[in-house]
Amino acid sequence: MDFIFSLFGRFHPLLVHLPIGFLLIGILFLFYPGKEKEVLFPAIRLAVFWGCWASALSVVSGLILYNNEGYAFETVKWHLVLGCLTLLSSIGFYLYLKAGNFLNSKKTRSFGLVLLMFIILTGHLGGNLTHGEDYLIEVLPDAVQRLLGNSGRNEISGLILEKDSWKESLFFEDAVLPILSKNCNSCHNPKNKKGGLVMITSGDILKGGKNGPVIFSDNASESSLIHRMLLPKDDKDHMPPKEKRQPSKEEIMLVKHWVESGASFNISLVEAGIEEEMLESFFLQDKIGDFPLTDLPKLSETVLQPIKARGVLVEPLSLNSNLLKVVCLNVQDFKDQDWDLLEPIKRHIAILDLSETAVGNQLLTKFSACENLTILKLNSTSVDGENLGFLKECKNLRKLYVNKTKVDQDALSKLNGHATLESIFVFGTPASIEKAKGREISHSAKIEYGGYELPSLPNENKLF
Amino acid sequence: MKGLEKIMNELEITRLEKLTRRHFMLDCVSKVGGLAFFPLLSSCGFGNRNEKAGLNLSERDLNPLSPLPSPFIPKAKSVIYLHMAGAPSQLELFDFKPELIKYHDQPCPESLIKGKKFAFIRGVPNLLGPQAQFQQHGQSGAWVSDYLPHFSKIVDEVAFLKAVHTDQFNHGPAQLFMQTGSPRLGRPSLGSWVTYGLGTENQNLPGFVVLTSGGKTPDAGKSVWGSGFLPSVYQGVQCRSKGDPVLYLKDPEGISRDLKKKIISTINEINQEEFEHYGDPEILARINQYEMAYRMQIEVPEVMNINDEPDYIHELYGTKPGQEAFSNNCLLARKLIEKGVRFVQLYDWGWDSHGTDHSTALDLGFRNKCTEIDRPIAALILDLKQRGLLEDTLVVWGGEFGRTPMQENREGKTMGYKGRDHHVDAFTMWMAGGGIKNGSSFGQTDELGFSGIEGRVSVHDIHATILHILGFDHEKFTYDFQGRPFRLTDVEGEIIKEILA
């Protein structure tokens, strides 16, 4: 029959509205400005009388809820105290009225106001408990939120490791804990102990929840910490619940590895046999994809307008990127002189495609300030090897396309040793012809000469 | 006069008498119903929002194919999708099952087929061992059969998905599901979604081009490249596989380019007036198509003509100029991608190897089909690679489902040729190019190749992955229709990270 208590406790959020309503109507009548106030007197007394009983019910159900649902005392303290004060003062007020005190006196009214204050404060704190403390602030405009000292939503970033220092990191504290705090703590914290489980410190986790410990260091697969995450998403025991954000496979594997390695709180990542590849997704990226991270300001539409008007395609790499992709596919008469058009945006250009345009060698001398240029396509242009060395100035160049140009291998060697250059495409150039004749220079970048063939096979055209 | 007044009076009284409560109720139904009907209409695209906004059109409205940045930095910017319509057998190509040789011609274990439905198999069929010889290839050690000798050389460029599953075992619905994310008609195809989301770079060419070969178009009809509820400007443009790729590209005799320009501007002026009057976005689509057609006259003859390609390329692809051929289409796909087309979709028909006749026998007609695509596909990958196009082009290969490990026994009879029935539980697809982990393989089937036991991926997962590579979050890429946002992946789809670079 214990469930009766739990059930009753859960009615608390409903029951609390009764005392609020009863007492409020009583207090409102008290301030009724009409002349014949006396007629309201019995109604006020009755309202306060009911308010007393309703308050009592609320307090009792609240205490049961507090006991059964794992709230910490710190969290509910003021709500509890004020709730009791509301009950006491409503009883006091009732007795005061019953004693036949004069309705119009200032004393009666101030008693009512004090009671009102208690109700409002208790109610507000109760609301904070159910909906969260930022419930009301959340919807305000950002500027107002900042004024109120709320720095917006605190996104928990989860696990981030550094490539050169991860070896010193402790497995639990530096790796597992951040994963848990990102994925589990919104429901398993001292304020909101779902299933009686808190996952803030090593102590909490060792303590386990209502159903006992969540980790068995000698039996990883039985540990519900792991077991529940590995259950299919539709299983009712799956954690986190299916409608919540799910941890990534890498995160689950790392936590699993920790439990399997003995769930020690002092072991380091290296000692547990974690390899660098397993952590790849947790390393902080200093670039996005292939492109450098910069703090250049986003360019405004007015800067881009004249370029677009020429027919050049200019668009950010992605919706929020400050870097640009510039493609001259639709302006084949784009010449070296037209570069002036791109001059104002040259530091922003990450991808530049000038294939099949009328540009030539002169252009290569102008790329020096293109610090973010990552991909440069000059296929089928009149570029030859002459000024190729100027591209050394492009500190982030990774891919260079000079297919069907006059570039030869000697010209390519000018770019040998470029720190970031990964591949050069030279299909259909003198360089690839030299390659076909057996000459191949050694180069720091991968050179794609092309010229693939698929020699015909003996039975290739046989029909079955 | 008095008489007339009397009659009028009488008439009025009769009219009022007739106006009963019943009439009032009836009026309410039709008129209140009408009120409710309006929002319904507008959500279907009638009474367009442009009307309300006073024809305040964005650049996107006026030029619906203009390129747009994706929400995230993409790994690939264009797609070539090779769809083998009819569904090729994974068990003769990529999914090597030695156990199946052992159990060849033995009855299929009942536990496997219990409760399963097949398109043609009835009762208990016999297992059918692989009809091809398998070998491991490349550094990745991928198993590929001797039916694809050229493809075997490029396995290190692709990522295999060995345990794809679908839920449709008939061609039409399965093709729709694979291409639109829903087995029923009405949804936009993958290519339409992509062109809608990204536009296209070359303003003289359509963003989404469809090329077919194999003598027939897919069973599901043109809806597999349709635009569904997206504006129709995003549907795939099918080019003819034989003769002129697009009809009437050349101006007729006596009509100069200038005159053509004048004709089209006048038509579009009239259309523009029509649009201003009705606000129907389909009129804008029409205006754009006229302009596109005019511009296509410049670029299409060059791009769609493979004759100008050097002999070396023709040999590489094994093209058959003047004929309808998959090899020609592969070469065209490369040319289109090189010119900035966003999405090229190839359909090759003739893969439905039931074993009913010579052409659908696994060791005969099917083998010939494999020969037809083997060289062109290997050539396409190599050609894209040598031009550096494989860096930002995603190539996808697959059918609409797989084939059973059992031999088909249509109507319970033993059949004269070796064939397999439609199979939804496990089949192989592969991807290559931008964002793909070269030489990888994900998923595994059981020892008979019946169902996936590891790394099972759904059609939605494949769509999610393709959109991810193109820079979209498939859960946020939506289009509002009939009062709710729609996604390509509906409410499912998980990115297959295992095959991503």
mmCIF file of C-alpha atoms in Angstrom, chain A residues 39-230:
data_model
loop_
_atom_site.group_PDB
_atom_site.id
_atom_site.type_symbol
_atom_site.label_atom_id
_atom_site.label_comp_id
_atom_site.label_asym_id
_atom_site.label_seq_id
_atom_site.Cartn_x
_atom_site.Cartn_y
_atom_site.Cartn_z
ATOM 1 C CA VAL A 39 -21.931 40.880 4.029
ATOM 2 C CA LEU A 40 -18.655 39.477 2.725
ATOM 3 C CA PHE A 41 -17.387 38.665 6.182
ATOM 4 C CA PRO A 42 -18.771 35.077 6.358
ATOM 5 C CA ALA A 43 -17.425 34.390 2.860
ATOM 6 C CA ILE A 44 -13.954 35.572 3.819
ATOM 7 C CA ARG A 45 -13.969 33.424 6.924
ATOM 8 C CA LEU A 46 -15.118 30.417 4.936
ATOM 9 C CA ALA A 47 -12.467 30.963 2.250
ATOM 10 C CA VAL A 48 -9.707 31.192 4.819
ATOM 11 C CA PHE A 49 -11.093 28.131 6.592
ATOM 12 C CA TRP A 50 -10.890 26.087 3.379
ATOM 13 C CA GLY A 51 -7.548 27.662 2.636
ATOM 14 C CA CYS A 52 -6.232 26.297 5.943
ATOM 15 C CA TRP A 53 -7.262 22.745 5.106
ATOM 16 C CA ALA A 54 -5.985 22.990 1.562
ATOM 17 C CA SER A 55 -2.654 24.363 2.829
ATOM 18 C CA ALA A 56 -2.407 21.492 5.249
ATOM 19 C CA LEU A 57 -3.024 18.975 2.457
ATOM 20 C CA SER A 58 -0.432 20.705 0.284
ATOM 21 C CA VAL A 59 2.180 20.712 3.014
ATOM 22 C CA VAL A 60 1.630 17.043 3.803
ATOM 23 C CA SER A 61 1.704 15.967 0.150
ATOM 24 C CA GLY A 62 4.752 18.162 -0.405
ATOM 25 C CA LEU A 63 6.630 16.536 2.441
ATOM 26 C CA ILE A 64 5.807 13.083 1.078
ATOM 27 C CA LEU A 65 6.964 14.118 -2.402
ATOM 28 C CA TYR A 66 10.193 15.476 -0.953
ATOM 29 C CA ASN A 67 10.787 12.191 0.884
ATOM 30 C CA ASN A 68 9.991 9.892 -1.997
ATOM 31 C CA GLU A 69 11.442 11.587 -5.052
ATOM 32 C CA GLY A 70 14.979 12.191 -3.947
ATOM 33 C CA TYR A 71 15.058 15.977 -3.737
ATOM 34 C CA ALA A 72 17.983 17.401 -1.795
ATOM 35 C CA PHE A 73 17.103 19.497 1.244
ATOM 36 C CA GLU A 74 19.204 22.384 -0.075
ATOM 37 C CA THR A 75 17.018 22.557 -3.162
ATOM 38 C CA VAL A 76 13.625 22.583 -1.475
ATOM 39 C CA LYS A 77 14.619 24.352 1.754
ATOM 40 C CA TRP A 78 13.007 27.728 1.168
ATOM 41 C CA HIS A 79 9.968 26.342 -0.579
ATOM 42 C CA LEU A 80 9.400 24.025 2.387
ATOM 43 C CA VAL A 81 9.909 26.697 5.025
ATOM 44 C CA LEU A 82 7.678 29.194 3.275
ATOM 45 C CA GLY A 83 5.042 26.531 2.641
ATOM 46 C CA CYS A 84 4.900 25.769 6.366
ATOM 47 C CA LEU A 85 4.791 29.492 7.134
ATOM 48 C CA THR A 86 1.858 29.868 4.743
ATOM 49 C CA LEU A 87 0.031 27.089 6.546
ATOM 50 C CA LEU A 88 0.761 28.544 9.973
ATOM 51 C CA SER A 89 -0.172 32.067 9.045
ATOM 52 C CA SER A 90 -3.395 30.970 7.334
ATOM 53 C CA ILE A 91 -4.404 29.084 10.491
ATOM 54 C CA GLY A 92 -3.421 32.110 12.514
ATOM 55 C CA PHE A 93 -5.445 34.364 10.248
ATOM 56 C CA TYR A 94 -8.481 32.106 10.532
ATOM 57 C CA LEU A 95 -8.304 32.084 14.310
ATOM 58 C CA TYR A 96 -7.856 35.854 14.246
ATOM 59 C CA LEU A 97 -10.999 36.263 12.122
ATOM 60 C CA LYS A 98 -12.953 33.772 14.191
ATOM 61 C CA ALA A 99 -12.178 35.792 17.280
ATOM 62 C CA GLY A 100 -14.442 38.385 15.684
ATOM 63 C CA ASN A 101 -11.868 41.006 14.831
ATOM 64 C CA PHE A 102 -13.119 43.999 12.976
ATOM 65 C CA LEU A 103 -12.948 43.543 9.270
ATOM 66 C CA ASN A 104 -12.062 47.052 8.285
ATOM 67 C CA SER A 105 -9.133 47.500 10.571
ATOM 68 C CA LYS A 106 -5.720 48.138 9.080
ATOM 69 C CA LYS A 107 -4.388 45.276 11.151
ATOM 70 C CA THR A 108 -6.611 42.745 9.391
ATOM 71 C CA ARG A 109 -5.574 44.012 5.995
ATOM 72 C CA SER A 110 -1.867 43.893 6.741
ATOM 73 C CA PHE A 111 -2.281 40.356 8.068
ATOM 74 C CA GLY A 112 -3.863 39.500 4.722
ATOM 75 C CA LEU A 113 -0.999 41.118 2.822
ATOM 76 C CA VAL A 114 1.619 39.140 4.728
ATOM 77 C CA LEU A 115 -0.268 35.948 3.922
ATOM 78 C CA LEU A 116 -0.430 36.984 0.261
ATOM 79 C CA MET A 117 3.323 37.483 0.206
ATOM 80 C CA PHE A 118 3.923 34.033 1.639
ATOM 81 C CA ILE A 119 1.647 32.476 -0.982
ATOM 82 C CA ILE A 120 3.371 34.255 -3.847
ATOM 83 C CA LEU A 121 6.886 33.402 -2.669
ATOM 84 C CA THR A 122 6.051 29.755 -1.938
ATOM 85 C CA GLY A 123 4.305 29.387 -5.252
ATOM 86 C CA HIS A 124 7.173 30.947 -7.174
ATOM 87 C CA LEU A 125 9.792 28.729 -5.547
ATOM 88 C CA GLY A 126 7.583 25.700 -6.172
ATOM 89 C CA GLY A 127 7.330 26.690 -9.820
ATOM 90 C CA ASN A 128 11.100 26.949 -10.011
ATOM 91 C CA LEU A 129 11.375 23.402 -8.717
ATOM 92 C CA THR A 130 9.053 21.954 -11.331
ATOM 93 C CA HIS A 131 9.988 24.015 -14.369
ATOM 94 C CA GLY A 132 13.576 24.970 -13.621
ATOM 95 C CA GLU A 133 14.961 28.243 -12.398
ATOM 96 C CA ASP A 134 15.333 29.813 -15.806
ATOM 97 C CA TYR A 135 11.758 29.016 -16.828
ATOM 98 C CA LEU A 136 10.631 32.618 -16.954
ATOM 99 C CA ILE A 137 13.938 34.157 -17.920
ATOM 100 C CA GLU A 138 14.493 31.789 -20.818
ATOM 101 C CA VAL A 139 11.865 33.412 -23.009
ATOM 102 C CA LEU A 140 13.048 36.987 -22.504
ATOM 103 C CA PRO A 141 15.002 38.772 -25.229
ATOM 104 C CA ASP A 142 18.745 38.074 -25.044
ATOM 105 C CA ALA A 143 19.568 41.638 -24.030
ATOM 106 C CA VAL A 144 17.191 41.496 -21.062
ATOM 107 C CA GLN A 145 18.603 38.109 -20.074
ATOM 108 C CA ARG A 146 22.121 39.521 -20.013
ATOM 109 C CA LEU A 147 20.880 42.408 -17.914
ATOM 110 C CA LEU A 148 19.500 39.892 -15.448
ATOM 111 C CA GLY A 149 22.881 38.204 -15.314
ATOM 112 C CA ASN A 150 21.828 35.134 -17.244
ATOM 113 C CA SER A 151 24.546 34.309 -19.746
ATOM 114 C CA GLY A 152 22.107 32.386 -21.911
ATOM 115 C CA ARG A 153 21.998 28.635 -22.133
ATOM 116 C CA ASN A 154 24.987 26.815 -20.745
ATOM 117 C CA GLU A 155 25.898 24.356 -23.459
ATOM 118 C CA ILE A 156 27.908 21.587 -21.909
ATOM 119 C CA SER A 157 30.542 20.769 -24.450
ATOM 120 C CA GLY A 158 31.313 17.258 -23.293
ATOM 121 C CA LEU A 159 34.710 15.663 -23.703
ATOM 122 C CA ILE A 160 37.444 17.664 -25.398
ATOM 123 C CA LEU A 161 41.036 16.423 -25.305
ATOM 124 C CA GLU A 162 44.253 17.955 -26.541
ATOM 125 C CA LYS A 163 46.320 15.987 -28.978
ATOM 126 C CA ASP A 164 49.601 16.595 -27.191
ATOM 127 C CA SER A 165 48.474 16.335 -23.591
ATOM 128 C CA TRP A 166 45.859 13.588 -23.507
ATOM 129 C CA LYS A 167 48.383 11.050 -22.288
ATOM 130 C CA GLU A 168 48.473 12.698 -18.875
ATOM 131 C CA SER A 169 44.689 12.675 -18.540
ATOM 132 C CA LEU A 170 42.926 10.550 -15.942
ATOM 133 C CA PHE A 171 40.444 8.143 -17.424
ATOM 134 C CA PHE A 172 37.539 8.879 -15.120
ATOM 135 C CA GLU A 173 37.976 12.476 -14.189
ATOM 136 C CA ASP A 174 39.178 13.868 -17.495
ATOM 137 C CA ALA A 175 37.336 11.635 -19.939
ATOM 138 C CA VAL A 176 34.379 9.736 -18.485
ATOM 139 C CA LEU A 177 33.078 12.507 -16.256
ATOM 140 C CA PRO A 178 32.754 15.097 -19.049
ATOM 141 C CA ILE A 179 30.850 12.523 -21.117
ATOM 142 C CA LEU A 180 28.497 11.805 -18.211
ATOM 143 C CA SER A 181 27.980 15.465 -17.470
ATOM 144 C CA LYS A 182 27.021 16.122 -21.076
ATOM 145 C CA ASN A 183 24.691 13.169 -21.471
ATOM 146 C CA CYS A 184 23.384 12.198 -18.026
ATOM 147 C CA ASN A 185 23.527 15.054 -15.564
ATOM 148 C CA SER A 186 20.398 16.899 -16.609
ATOM 149 C CA CYS A 187 18.372 14.122 -14.927
ATOM 150 C CA HIS A 188 20.903 12.674 -12.488
ATOM 151 C CA ASN A 189 21.943 15.576 -10.318
ATOM 152 C CA PRO A 190 21.402 16.450 -6.665
ATOM 153 C CA LYS A 191 18.344 18.518 -7.558
ATOM 154 C CA ASN A 192 16.737 15.941 -9.759
ATOM 155 C CA LYS A 193 17.753 12.445 -8.773
ATOM 156 C CA LYS A 194 15.914 10.331 -11.324
ATOM 157 C CA GLY A 195 15.951 6.753 -10.120
ATOM 158 C CA GLY A 196 17.760 7.923 -7.019
ATOM 159 C CA LEU A 197 20.939 8.211 -9.048
ATOM 160 C CA VAL A 198 23.330 11.150 -9.107
ATOM 161 C CA MET A 199 26.242 11.221 -11.536
ATOM 162 C CA ILE A 200 28.251 14.239 -10.490
ATOM 163 C CA THR A 201 31.165 12.784 -8.563
ATOM 164 C CA SER A 202 32.880 9.428 -8.286
ATOM 165 C CA GLY A 203 31.173 8.961 -4.917
ATOM 166 C CA ASP A 204 27.707 9.458 -6.387
ATOM 167 C CA ILE A 205 28.350 6.949 -9.115
ATOM 168 C CA LEU A 206 29.703 4.334 -6.725
ATOM 169 C CA LYS A 207 26.641 4.802 -4.564
ATOM 170 C CA GLY A 208 24.344 3.827 -7.406
ATOM 171 C CA GLY A 209 20.594 4.360 -7.573
ATOM 172 C CA LYS A 210 17.352 2.852 -6.384
ATOM 173 C CA ASN A 211 18.088 -0.458 -8.086
ATOM 174 C CA GLY A 212 21.523 -0.750 -6.539
ATOM 175 C CA PRO A 213 24.984 -0.060 -7.906
ATOM 176 C CA VAL A 214 25.369 0.956 -11.545
ATOM 177 C CA ILE A 215 28.923 -0.300 -11.890
ATOM 178 C CA PHE A 216 30.363 -3.719 -11.185
ATOM 179 C CA SER A 217 34.066 -3.397 -11.776
ATOM 180 C CA ASP A 218 34.364 -7.172 -12.187
ATOM 181 C CA ASN A 219 31.400 -7.492 -14.517
ATOM 182 C CA ALA A 220 31.242 -4.768 -17.098
ATOM 183 C CA SER A 221 28.340 -6.145 -19.112
ATOM 184 C CA GLU A 222 26.112 -6.355 -16.029
ATOM 185 C CA SER A 223 26.839 -2.766 -15.047
ATOM 186 C CA SER A 224 23.676 -0.899 -15.810
ATOM 187 C CA LEU A 225 25.673 2.246 -16.576
ATOM 188 C CA ILE A 226 26.874 0.494 -19.739
ATOM 189 C CA HIS A 227 24.130 -2.046 -20.207
ATOM 190 C CA ARG A 228 21.372 0.544 -20.493
ATOM 191 C CA MET A 229 23.239 2.680 -22.992
ATOM 192 C CA LEU A 230 23.806 -0.370 -25.189
#
